[in-house]
Coordinates of C-alpha atoms in Angstrom, one line a residue:
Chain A
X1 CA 13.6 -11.7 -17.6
X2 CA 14.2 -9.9 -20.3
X3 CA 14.2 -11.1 -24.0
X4 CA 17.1 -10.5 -25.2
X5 CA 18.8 -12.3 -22.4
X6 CA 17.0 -15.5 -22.9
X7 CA 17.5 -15.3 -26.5
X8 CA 20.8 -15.7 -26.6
X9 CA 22.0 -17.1 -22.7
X10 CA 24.4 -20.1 -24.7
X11 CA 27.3 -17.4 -24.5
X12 CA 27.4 -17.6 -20.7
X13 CA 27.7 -20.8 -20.2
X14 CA 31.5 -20.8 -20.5
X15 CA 30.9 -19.6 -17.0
X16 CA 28.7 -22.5 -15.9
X17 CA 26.4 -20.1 -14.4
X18 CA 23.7 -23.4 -13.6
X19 CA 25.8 -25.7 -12.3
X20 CA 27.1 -25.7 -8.7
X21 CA 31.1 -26.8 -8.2
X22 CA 31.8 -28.8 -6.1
X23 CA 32.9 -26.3 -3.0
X24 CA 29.3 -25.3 -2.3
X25 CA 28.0 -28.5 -2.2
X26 CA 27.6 -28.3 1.7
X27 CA 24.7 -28.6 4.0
X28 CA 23.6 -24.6 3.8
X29 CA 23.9 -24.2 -0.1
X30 CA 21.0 -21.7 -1.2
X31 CA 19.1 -24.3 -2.4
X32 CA 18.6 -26.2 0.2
X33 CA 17.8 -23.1 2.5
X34 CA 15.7 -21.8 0.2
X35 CA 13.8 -25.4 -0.3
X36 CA 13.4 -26.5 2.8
X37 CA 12.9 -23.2 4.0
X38 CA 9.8 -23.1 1.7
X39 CA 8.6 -26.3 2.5
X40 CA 9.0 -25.8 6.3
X41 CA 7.3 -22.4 6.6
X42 CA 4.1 -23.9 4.9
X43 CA 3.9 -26.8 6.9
X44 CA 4.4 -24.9 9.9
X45 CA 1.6 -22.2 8.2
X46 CA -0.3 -25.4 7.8
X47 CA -0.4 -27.1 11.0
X48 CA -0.4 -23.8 13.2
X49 CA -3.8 -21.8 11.6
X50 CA -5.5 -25.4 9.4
X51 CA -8.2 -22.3 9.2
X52 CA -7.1 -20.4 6.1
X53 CA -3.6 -22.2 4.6
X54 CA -4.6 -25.7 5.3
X55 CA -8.0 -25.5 3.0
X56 CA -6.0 -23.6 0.8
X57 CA -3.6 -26.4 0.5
X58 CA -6.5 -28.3 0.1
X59 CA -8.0 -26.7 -2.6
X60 CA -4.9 -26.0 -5.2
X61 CA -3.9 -29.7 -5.9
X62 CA -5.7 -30.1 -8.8
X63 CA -4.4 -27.0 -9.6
X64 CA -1.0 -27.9 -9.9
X65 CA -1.5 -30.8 -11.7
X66 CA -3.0 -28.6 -14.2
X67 CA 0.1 -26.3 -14.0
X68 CA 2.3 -29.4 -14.8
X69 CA 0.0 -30.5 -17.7
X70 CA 0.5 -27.2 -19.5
X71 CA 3.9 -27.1 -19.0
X72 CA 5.2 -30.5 -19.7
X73 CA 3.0 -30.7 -22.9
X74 CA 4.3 -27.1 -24.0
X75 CA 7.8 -27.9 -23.1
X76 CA 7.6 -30.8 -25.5
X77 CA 6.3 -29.6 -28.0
X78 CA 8.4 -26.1 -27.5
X79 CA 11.6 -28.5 -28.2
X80 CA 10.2 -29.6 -31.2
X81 CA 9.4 -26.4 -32.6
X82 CA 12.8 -24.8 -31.4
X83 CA 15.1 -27.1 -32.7
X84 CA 12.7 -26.8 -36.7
X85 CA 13.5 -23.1 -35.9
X86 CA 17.1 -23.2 -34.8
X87 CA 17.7 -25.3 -37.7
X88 CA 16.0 -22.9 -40.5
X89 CA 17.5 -20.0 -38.9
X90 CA 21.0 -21.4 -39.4
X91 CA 19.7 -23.0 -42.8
X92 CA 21.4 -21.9 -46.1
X93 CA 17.8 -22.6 -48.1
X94 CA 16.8 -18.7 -48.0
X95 CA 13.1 -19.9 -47.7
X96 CA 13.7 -21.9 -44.8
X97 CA 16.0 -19.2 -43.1
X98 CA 13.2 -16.7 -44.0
X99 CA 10.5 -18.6 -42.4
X100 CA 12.1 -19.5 -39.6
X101 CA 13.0 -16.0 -38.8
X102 CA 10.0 -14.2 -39.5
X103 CA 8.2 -16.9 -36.7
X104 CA 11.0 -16.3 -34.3
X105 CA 10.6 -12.5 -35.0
X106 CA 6.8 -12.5 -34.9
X107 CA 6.7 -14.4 -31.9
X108 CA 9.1 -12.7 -29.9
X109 CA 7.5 -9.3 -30.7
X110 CA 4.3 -10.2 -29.2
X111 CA 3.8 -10.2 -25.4
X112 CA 2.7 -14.2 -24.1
X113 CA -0.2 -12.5 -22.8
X114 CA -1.8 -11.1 -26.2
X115 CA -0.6 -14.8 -27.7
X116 CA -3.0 -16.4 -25.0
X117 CA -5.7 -14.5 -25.6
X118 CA -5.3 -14.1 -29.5
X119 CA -5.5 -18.2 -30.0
X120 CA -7.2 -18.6 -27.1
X121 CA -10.7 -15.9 -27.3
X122 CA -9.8 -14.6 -31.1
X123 CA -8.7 -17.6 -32.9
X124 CA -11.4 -19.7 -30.6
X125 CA -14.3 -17.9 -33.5
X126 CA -12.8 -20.2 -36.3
X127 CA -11.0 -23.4 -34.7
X128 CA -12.4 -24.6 -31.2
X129 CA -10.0 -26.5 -29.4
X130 CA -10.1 -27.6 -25.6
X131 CA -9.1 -25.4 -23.4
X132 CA -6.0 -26.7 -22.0
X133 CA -4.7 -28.0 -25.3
X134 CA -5.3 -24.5 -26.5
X135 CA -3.2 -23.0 -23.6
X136 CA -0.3 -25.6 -24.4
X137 CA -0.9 -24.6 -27.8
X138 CA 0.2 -21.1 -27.3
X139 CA 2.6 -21.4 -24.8
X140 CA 4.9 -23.6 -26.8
X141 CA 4.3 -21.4 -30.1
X142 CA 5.9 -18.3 -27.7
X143 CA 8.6 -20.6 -25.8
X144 CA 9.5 -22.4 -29.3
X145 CA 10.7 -18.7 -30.7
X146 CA 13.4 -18.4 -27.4
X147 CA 14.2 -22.3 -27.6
X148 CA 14.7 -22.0 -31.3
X149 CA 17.4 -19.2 -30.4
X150 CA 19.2 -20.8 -27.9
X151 CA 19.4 -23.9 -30.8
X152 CA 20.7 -21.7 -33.0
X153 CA 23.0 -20.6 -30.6
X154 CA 24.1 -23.7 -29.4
X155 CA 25.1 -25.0 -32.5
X156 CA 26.9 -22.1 -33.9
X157 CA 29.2 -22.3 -30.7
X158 CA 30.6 -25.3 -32.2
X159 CA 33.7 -24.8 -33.7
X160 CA 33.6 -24.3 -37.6
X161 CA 36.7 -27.0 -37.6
X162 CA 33.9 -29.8 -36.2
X163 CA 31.8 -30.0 -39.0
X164 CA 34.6 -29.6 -41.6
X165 CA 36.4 -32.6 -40.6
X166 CA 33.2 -34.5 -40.3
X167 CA 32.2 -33.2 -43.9
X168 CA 36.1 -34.5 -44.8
X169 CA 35.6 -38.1 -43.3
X170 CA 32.7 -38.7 -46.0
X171 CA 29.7 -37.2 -44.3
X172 CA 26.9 -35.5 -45.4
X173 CA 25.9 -32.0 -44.4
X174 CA 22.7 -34.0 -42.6
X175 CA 24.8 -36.8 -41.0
X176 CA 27.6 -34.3 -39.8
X177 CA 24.8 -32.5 -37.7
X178 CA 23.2 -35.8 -36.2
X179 CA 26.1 -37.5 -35.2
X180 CA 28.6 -34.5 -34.6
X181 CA 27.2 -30.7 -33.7
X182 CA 24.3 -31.5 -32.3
X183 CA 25.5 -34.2 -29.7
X184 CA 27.6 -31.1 -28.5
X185 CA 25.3 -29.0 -29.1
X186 CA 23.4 -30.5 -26.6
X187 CA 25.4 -29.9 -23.4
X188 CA 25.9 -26.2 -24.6
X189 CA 22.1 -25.4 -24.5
X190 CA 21.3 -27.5 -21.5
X191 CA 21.6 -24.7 -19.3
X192 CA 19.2 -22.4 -21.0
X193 CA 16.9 -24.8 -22.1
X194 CA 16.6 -25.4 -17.9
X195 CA 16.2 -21.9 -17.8
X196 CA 13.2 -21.6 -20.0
X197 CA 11.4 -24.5 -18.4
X198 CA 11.6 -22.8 -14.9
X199 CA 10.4 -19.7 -17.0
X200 CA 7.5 -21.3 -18.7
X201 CA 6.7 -22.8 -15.5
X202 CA 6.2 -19.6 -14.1
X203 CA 4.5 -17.6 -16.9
X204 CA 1.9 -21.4 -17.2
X205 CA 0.1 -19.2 -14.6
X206 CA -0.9 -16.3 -17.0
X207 CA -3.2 -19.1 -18.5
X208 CA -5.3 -18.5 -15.7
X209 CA -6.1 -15.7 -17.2
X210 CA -8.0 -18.0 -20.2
X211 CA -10.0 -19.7 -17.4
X212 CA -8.1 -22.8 -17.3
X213 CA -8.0 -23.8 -13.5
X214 CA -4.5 -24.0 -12.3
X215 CA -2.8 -23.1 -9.2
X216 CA -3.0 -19.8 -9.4
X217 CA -6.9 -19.3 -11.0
X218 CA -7.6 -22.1 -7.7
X219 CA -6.2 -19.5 -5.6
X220 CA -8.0 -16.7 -7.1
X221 CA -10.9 -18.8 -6.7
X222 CA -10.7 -19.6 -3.2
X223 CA -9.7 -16.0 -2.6
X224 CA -12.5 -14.5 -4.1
X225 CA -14.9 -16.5 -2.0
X226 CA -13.4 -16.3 1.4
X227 CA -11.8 -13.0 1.3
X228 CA -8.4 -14.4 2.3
X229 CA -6.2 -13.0 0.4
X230 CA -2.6 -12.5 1.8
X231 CA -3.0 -16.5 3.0
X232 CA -3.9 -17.5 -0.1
X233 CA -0.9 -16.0 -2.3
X234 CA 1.5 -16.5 0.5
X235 CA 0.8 -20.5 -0.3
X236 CA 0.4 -19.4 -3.9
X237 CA 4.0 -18.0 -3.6
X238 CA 5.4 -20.6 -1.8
X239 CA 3.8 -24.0 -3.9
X240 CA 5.4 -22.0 -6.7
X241 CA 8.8 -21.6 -5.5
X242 CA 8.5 -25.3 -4.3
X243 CA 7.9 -26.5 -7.5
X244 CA 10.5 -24.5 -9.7
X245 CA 13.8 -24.9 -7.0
X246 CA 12.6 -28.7 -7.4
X247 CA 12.7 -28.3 -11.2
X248 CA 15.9 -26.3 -10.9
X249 CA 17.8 -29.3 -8.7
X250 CA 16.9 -31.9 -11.4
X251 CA 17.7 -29.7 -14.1
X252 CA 21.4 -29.6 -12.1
X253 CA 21.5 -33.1 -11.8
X254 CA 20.9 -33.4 -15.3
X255 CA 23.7 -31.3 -16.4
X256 CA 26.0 -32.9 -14.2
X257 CA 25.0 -36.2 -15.4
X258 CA 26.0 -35.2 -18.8
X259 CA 28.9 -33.6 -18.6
X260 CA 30.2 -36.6 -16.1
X261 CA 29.5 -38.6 -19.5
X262 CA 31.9 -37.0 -21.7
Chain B
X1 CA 23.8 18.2 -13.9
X2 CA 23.2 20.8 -11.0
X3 CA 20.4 22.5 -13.1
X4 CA 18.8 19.5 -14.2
X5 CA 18.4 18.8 -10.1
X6 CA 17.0 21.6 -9.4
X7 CA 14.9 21.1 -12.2
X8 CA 13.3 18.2 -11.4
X9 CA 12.8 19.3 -7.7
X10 CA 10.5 22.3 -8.8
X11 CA 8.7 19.9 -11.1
X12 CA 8.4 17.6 -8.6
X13 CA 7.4 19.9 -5.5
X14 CA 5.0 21.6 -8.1
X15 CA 3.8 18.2 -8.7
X16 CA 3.0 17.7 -5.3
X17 CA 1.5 21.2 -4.7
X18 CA -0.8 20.7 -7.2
X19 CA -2.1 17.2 -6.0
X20 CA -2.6 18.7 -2.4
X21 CA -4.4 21.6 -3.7
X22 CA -7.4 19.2 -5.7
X23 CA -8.3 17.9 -1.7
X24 CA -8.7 21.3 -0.4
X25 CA -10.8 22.9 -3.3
X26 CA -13.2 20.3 -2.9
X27 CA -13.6 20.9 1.1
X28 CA -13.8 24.7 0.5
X29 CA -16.6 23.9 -1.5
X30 CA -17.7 22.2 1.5
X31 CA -17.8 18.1 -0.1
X32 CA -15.8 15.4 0.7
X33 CA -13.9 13.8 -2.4
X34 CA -14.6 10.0 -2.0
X35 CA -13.0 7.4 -4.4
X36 CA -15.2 4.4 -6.0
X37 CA -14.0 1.3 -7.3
X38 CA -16.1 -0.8 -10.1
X39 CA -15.0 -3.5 -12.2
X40 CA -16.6 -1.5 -15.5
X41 CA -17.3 -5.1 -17.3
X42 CA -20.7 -5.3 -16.0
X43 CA -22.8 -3.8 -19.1
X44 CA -25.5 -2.3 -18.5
X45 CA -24.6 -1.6 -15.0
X46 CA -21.0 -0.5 -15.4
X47 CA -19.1 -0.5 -18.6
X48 CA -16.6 1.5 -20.3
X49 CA -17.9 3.7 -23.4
X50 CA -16.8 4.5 -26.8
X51 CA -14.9 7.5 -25.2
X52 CA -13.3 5.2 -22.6
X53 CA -15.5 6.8 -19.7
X54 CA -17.1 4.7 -17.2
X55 CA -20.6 4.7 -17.5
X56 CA -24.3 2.4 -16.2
X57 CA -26.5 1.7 -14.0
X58 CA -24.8 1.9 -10.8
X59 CA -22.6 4.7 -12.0
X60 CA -25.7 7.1 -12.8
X61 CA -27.2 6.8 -9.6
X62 CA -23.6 6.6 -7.7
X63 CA -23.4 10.3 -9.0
X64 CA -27.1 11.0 -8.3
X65 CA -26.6 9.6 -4.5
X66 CA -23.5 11.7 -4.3
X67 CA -25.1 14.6 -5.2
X68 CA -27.7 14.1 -2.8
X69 CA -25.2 13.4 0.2
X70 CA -23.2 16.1 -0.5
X71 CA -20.0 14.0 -2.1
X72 CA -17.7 14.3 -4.9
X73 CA -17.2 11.1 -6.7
X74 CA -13.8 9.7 -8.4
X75 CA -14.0 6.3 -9.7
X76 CA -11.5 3.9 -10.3
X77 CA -12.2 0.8 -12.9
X78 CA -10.8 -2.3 -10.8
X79 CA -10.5 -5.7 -11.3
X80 CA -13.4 -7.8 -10.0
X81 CA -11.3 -11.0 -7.9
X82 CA -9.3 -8.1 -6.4
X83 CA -12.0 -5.3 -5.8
X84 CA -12.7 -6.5 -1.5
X85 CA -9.2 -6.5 -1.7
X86 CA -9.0 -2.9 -2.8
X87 CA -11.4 -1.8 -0.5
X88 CA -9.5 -3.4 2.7
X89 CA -6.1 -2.1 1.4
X90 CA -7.5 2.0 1.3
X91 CA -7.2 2.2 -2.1
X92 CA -10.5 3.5 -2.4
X93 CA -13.5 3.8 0.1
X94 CA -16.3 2.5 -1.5
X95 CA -17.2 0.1 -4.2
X96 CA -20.6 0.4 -6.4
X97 CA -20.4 -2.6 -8.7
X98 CA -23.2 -4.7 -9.0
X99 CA -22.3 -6.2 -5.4
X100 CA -24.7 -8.8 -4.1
X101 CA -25.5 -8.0 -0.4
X102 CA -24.4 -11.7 1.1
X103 CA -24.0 -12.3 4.5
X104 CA -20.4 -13.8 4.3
X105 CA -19.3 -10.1 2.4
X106 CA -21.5 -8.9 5.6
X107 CA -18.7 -10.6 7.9
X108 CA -15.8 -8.4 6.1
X109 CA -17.5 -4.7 5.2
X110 CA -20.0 -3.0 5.8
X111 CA -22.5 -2.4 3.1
X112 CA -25.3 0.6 2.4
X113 CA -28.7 0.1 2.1
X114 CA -30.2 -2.0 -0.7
X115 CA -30.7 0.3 -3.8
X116 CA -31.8 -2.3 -6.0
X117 CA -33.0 -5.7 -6.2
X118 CA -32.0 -8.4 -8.7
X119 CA -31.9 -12.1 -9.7
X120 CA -29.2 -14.4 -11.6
X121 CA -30.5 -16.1 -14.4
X122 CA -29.0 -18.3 -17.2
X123 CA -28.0 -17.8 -20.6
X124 CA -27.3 -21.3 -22.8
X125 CA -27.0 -21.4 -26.4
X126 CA -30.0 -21.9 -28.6
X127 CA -28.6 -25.5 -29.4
X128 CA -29.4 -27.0 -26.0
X129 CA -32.9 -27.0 -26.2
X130 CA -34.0 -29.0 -23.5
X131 CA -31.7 -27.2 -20.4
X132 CA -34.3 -24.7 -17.9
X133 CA -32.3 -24.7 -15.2
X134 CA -28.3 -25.2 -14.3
X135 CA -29.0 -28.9 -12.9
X136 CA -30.1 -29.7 -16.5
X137 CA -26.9 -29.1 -17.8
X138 CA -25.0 -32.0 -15.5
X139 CA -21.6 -33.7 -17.0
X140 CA -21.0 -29.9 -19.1
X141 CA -19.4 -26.7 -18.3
X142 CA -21.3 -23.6 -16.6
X143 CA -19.2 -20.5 -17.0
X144 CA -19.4 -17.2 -14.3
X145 CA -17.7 -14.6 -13.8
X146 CA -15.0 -14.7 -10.6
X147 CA -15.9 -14.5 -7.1
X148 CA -19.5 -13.7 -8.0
X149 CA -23.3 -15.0 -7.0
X150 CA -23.4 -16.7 -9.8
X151 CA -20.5 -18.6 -9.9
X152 CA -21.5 -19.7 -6.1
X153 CA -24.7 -20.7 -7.0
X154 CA -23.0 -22.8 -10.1
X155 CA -21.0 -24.4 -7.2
X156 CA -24.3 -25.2 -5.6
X157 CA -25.6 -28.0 -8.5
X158 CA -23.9 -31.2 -8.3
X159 CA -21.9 -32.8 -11.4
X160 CA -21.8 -29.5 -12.9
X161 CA -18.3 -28.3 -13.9
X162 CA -17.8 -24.6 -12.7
X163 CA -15.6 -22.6 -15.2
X164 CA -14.5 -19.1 -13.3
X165 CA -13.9 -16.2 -15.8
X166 CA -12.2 -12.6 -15.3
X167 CA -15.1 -10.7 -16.7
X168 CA -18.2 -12.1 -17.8
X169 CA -17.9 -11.0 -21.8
X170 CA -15.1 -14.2 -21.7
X171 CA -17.4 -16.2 -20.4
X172 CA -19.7 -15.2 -23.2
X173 CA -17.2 -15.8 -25.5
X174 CA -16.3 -19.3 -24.7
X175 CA -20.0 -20.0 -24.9
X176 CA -19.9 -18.5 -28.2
X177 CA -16.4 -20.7 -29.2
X178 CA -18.8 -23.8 -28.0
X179 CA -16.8 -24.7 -25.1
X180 CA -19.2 -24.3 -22.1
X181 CA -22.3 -24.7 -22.4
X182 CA -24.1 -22.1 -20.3
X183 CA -23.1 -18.8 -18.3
X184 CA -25.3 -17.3 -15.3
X185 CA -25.0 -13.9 -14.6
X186 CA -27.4 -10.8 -13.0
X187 CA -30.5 -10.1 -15.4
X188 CA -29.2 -7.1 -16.9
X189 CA -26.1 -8.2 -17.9
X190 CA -27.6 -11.3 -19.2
X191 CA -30.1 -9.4 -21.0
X192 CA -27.6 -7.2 -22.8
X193 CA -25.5 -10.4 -23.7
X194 CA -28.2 -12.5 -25.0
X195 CA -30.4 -10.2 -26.5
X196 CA -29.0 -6.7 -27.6
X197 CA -25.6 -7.5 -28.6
X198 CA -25.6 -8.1 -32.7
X199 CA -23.2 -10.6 -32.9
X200 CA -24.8 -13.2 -29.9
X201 CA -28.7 -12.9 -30.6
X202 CA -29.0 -15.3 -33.1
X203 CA -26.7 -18.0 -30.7
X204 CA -28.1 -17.3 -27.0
X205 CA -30.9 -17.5 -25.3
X206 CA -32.1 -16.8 -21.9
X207 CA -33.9 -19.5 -19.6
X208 CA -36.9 -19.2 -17.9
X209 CA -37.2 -16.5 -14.6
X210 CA -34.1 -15.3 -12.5
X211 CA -34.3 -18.2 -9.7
X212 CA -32.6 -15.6 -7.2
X213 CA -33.5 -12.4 -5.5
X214 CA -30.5 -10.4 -4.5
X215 CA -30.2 -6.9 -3.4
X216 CA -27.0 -4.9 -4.2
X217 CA -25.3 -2.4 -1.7
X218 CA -22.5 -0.2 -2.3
X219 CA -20.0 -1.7 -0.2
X220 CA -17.5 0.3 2.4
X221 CA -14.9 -0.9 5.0
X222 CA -15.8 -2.7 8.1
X223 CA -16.4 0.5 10.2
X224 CA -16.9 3.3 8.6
X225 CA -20.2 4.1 10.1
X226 CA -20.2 7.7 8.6
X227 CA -20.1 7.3 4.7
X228 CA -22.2 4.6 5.8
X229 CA -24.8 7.3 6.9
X230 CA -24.0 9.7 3.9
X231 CA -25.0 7.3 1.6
X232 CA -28.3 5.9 3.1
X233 CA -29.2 9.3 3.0
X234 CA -28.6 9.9 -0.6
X235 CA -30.0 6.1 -1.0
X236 CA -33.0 7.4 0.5
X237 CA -33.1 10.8 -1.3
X238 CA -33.0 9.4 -4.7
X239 CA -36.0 7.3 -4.0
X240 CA -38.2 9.4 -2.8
X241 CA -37.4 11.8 -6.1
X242 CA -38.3 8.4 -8.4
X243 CA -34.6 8.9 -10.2
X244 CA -33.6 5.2 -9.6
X245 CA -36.9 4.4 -12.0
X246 CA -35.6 6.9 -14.6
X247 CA -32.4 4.9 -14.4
X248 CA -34.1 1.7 -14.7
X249 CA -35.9 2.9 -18.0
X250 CA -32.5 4.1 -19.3
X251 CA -30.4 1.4 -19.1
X252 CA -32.6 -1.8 -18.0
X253 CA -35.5 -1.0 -20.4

């Protein structure tokens, strides 16, 4: 997806593009097709020709649980550093607001793939960190640029009026955030924030590329060897899209959840 | 809007024109234009130069073969986990690039006749003194490239962690970074890693003998009996004039 869309996606959720209404929650919504779908054909792949997709299967677990390392320790850590740089980019301090924007700048400018291997092979001469934590390492530095974006947006789609009656009921600038913008703030950035963990899902598998094994560098790896290679990224393909429409059901739970609380 | 149409038709059936011509000069001139893939991050038997052209080993005598079969030779730098897939695909119809003659490749394409034989050998860093052979280095991490004969025979020594790499210079890298703790790779590319590039002689060292002996083919689809032919008798040609030791002396030393 392109940058500029995820940098500032807040603005559509007026139109509560993740969340399904209620009329489509049927048997055949396109989640469920597409899910079960994807979880039928490779069982069926599985059980009909074991030969290729069932040692395939076989041979990815690991894998994944290396995928889900990277991404919920980058995720986390993302947050962190998105909300820091949501909150200097909407920060008066000019030094702050100048950091803050020269990382988000920086960051975005530079393709996830250069990041990887700049910290990973480049960076690796001076500071030599484990390989995975080096991949979440970079991943959350890139994802922490878009997350701090949609903070910033988040919290400047709260009405001005909020945080001037807070500020004239005895709060401090500080307290007026914690207690009144960001709570809102919260549900308004929900959606996106969903959206960039289903995207750093994804892009977790160009850490492959720094020979960390995860699903796709185990399917590389079994491809490589037994020559398979339209088996292999068909259950590639398909453990992938499993995953992320799995992600993208809790994520809609989530938001439902929360906007049932208010 | 009408002009700018036609415009870009001309250019385009020019385009083609000209890209239909290139085939037929080359069979007037009686040779067959073959394309050649190699994953160019071999050094010294394929590598890319300071003027971005493809150059080794293999490449010298691909054109030295060629010449003696009667070919023209175009080759295409490819990525080495997706270079068999290339080759089934039709993307190109031969691949000279350091490839092992093994007999599960065997099963899938054919191959030519050896031109050269070769061992794997390992490279650890001088640190780990006591390590002569991969079993040595049990409970660490043994780097190789992809997808290649080294990496399976890394797979072969219990309680050694396998680390698979996109090109071998990573996996060189990471040794240098400290996080695995030895790499196998062919001879000559060890030998160029560990003891002619500046900044990894003073950190690398190679152990013992190669403990393999592998002979590498240039590898064509499952089938194609005649480039098959034209190149064993190149193969054959280029051995009888002693060019493949000329070779050897320029880039193996």
């Amino acid at each position: 997806m392109a940058d500029l869309e995820r940098a500032r996606p807040a603005i559509e959720v007026g139109d509560g593009a993740a969340i399904p209404s209620k009329s489509d929650i049927g048997l055949f919504t396109a989640w469920r097709f597409a899910f079960f779908g994807a979880v039928i054909l490779l069982v069926y792949l599985a059980v009909t020709r074991p030969d290729p997709y069932l040692a395939i299967l076989k041979f990815v677990p690991d894998g994944i649980l290396v995928t889900f390392e990277v991404t919920v320790g980058a995720i986390l850590l993302a947050l962190v550093i998105g909300l820091v740089a949501g909150l200097g980019r909407i920060a008066s301090n000019r030094l702050l607001n100048g950091l803050a924007s020269l990382y988000v700048e920086v960051i975005r400018g530079i393709p996830l793939l250069v990041q990887l291997f700049y910290i990973y092979y480049a960076l690796g001469r001076f500071v030599h960190v484990p390989d995975i934590a080096s991949a979440i390492v970079a991943m959350a530095f890139c994802y922490g640029a878009y997350m701090g974006e949609v903070f910033r947006a988040g919290i400047q789609s709260i009405p001005k009026g909020q945080m001037e009656a807070a500020r004239s009921l005895g709060m401090t600038r500080g307290e007026a955030m914690r207690h009144v913008i960001l709570p809102q703030a919260v549900k308004v950035v929900l959606p996106p924030i969903g959206n960039e963990f289903i995207a750093l899902l994804k892009d977790s598998s160009l850490v492959s590329i720094l020979a960390v094994a995860d699903i796709l560098r185990r399917g590389r790896e079994f491809a490589s060897e037994s020559f398979t290679y339209f088996e292999t990224y068909t259950v590639i393909a398909l453990v992938y899209l499993i995953i992320t429409l799995f992600l993208s059901k809790l994520i809609g739970i989530m938001e439902e959840r929360i906007s049932a609380g208010n | 809007m009408n002009i700018i149409r036609r415009a870009l038709t001309l250019i385009a059936l020019v385009g083609i024109c000209s890209v239909s011509a290139a085939p037929q000069q080359a069979a007037a001139a009686g040779k067959r234009t073959i394309a050649v893939a190699t994953d160019a991050t071999w050094p010294p038997m394929e590598m890319v130069d300071a003027n971005k052209k493809i150059v080794g080993f293999d490449i010298d005598l691909m054109n030295a073969i060629a010449k003696e079969a009667g070919l023209t030779v175009e080759y295409k730098n490819t990525a080495w986990d997706g270079i068999f897939a290339g080759l089934t695909g039709g993307r190109y119809d031969a691949i000279i690039s350091s490839v092992t003659i093994t007999d599960e490749r065997k099963k899938q394409y054919d191959f030519s006749d050896p031109y050269i034989q070769i061992g794997q050998i390992l490279v650890v860093p001088k640190t780990e003194a006591r390590a002569a052979k991969i079993a040595d280095l049990k409970g660490k991490k043994v780097g190789a490239q992809i997808g290649t004969t080294g990496a399976f025979e890394i797979k072969k020594v219990q309680g050694v962690e396998l680390k698979n790499y996109d090109e071998i210079g990573l996996a060189f890298e990471d040794m240098a970074a400290g996080r695995i703790s030895g790499v196998v790779c062919d001879e000559p590319t060890a030998a160029h890693y560990a003891l002619q590039k500046a900044e990894y002689k003073n950190k690398f060292k190679i152990v013992g003998k190669s403990f393999t002996s592998e002979a590498y083919g240039i590898v064509v689809k499952k089938g194609d009996k005649e480039l098959v032919a034209l190149l064993n008798k190149g193969i054959k040609a280029v051995q009888a004039k002693k060019i493949e030791d000329q070779l050897r002396k320029k880039w193996l030393r």
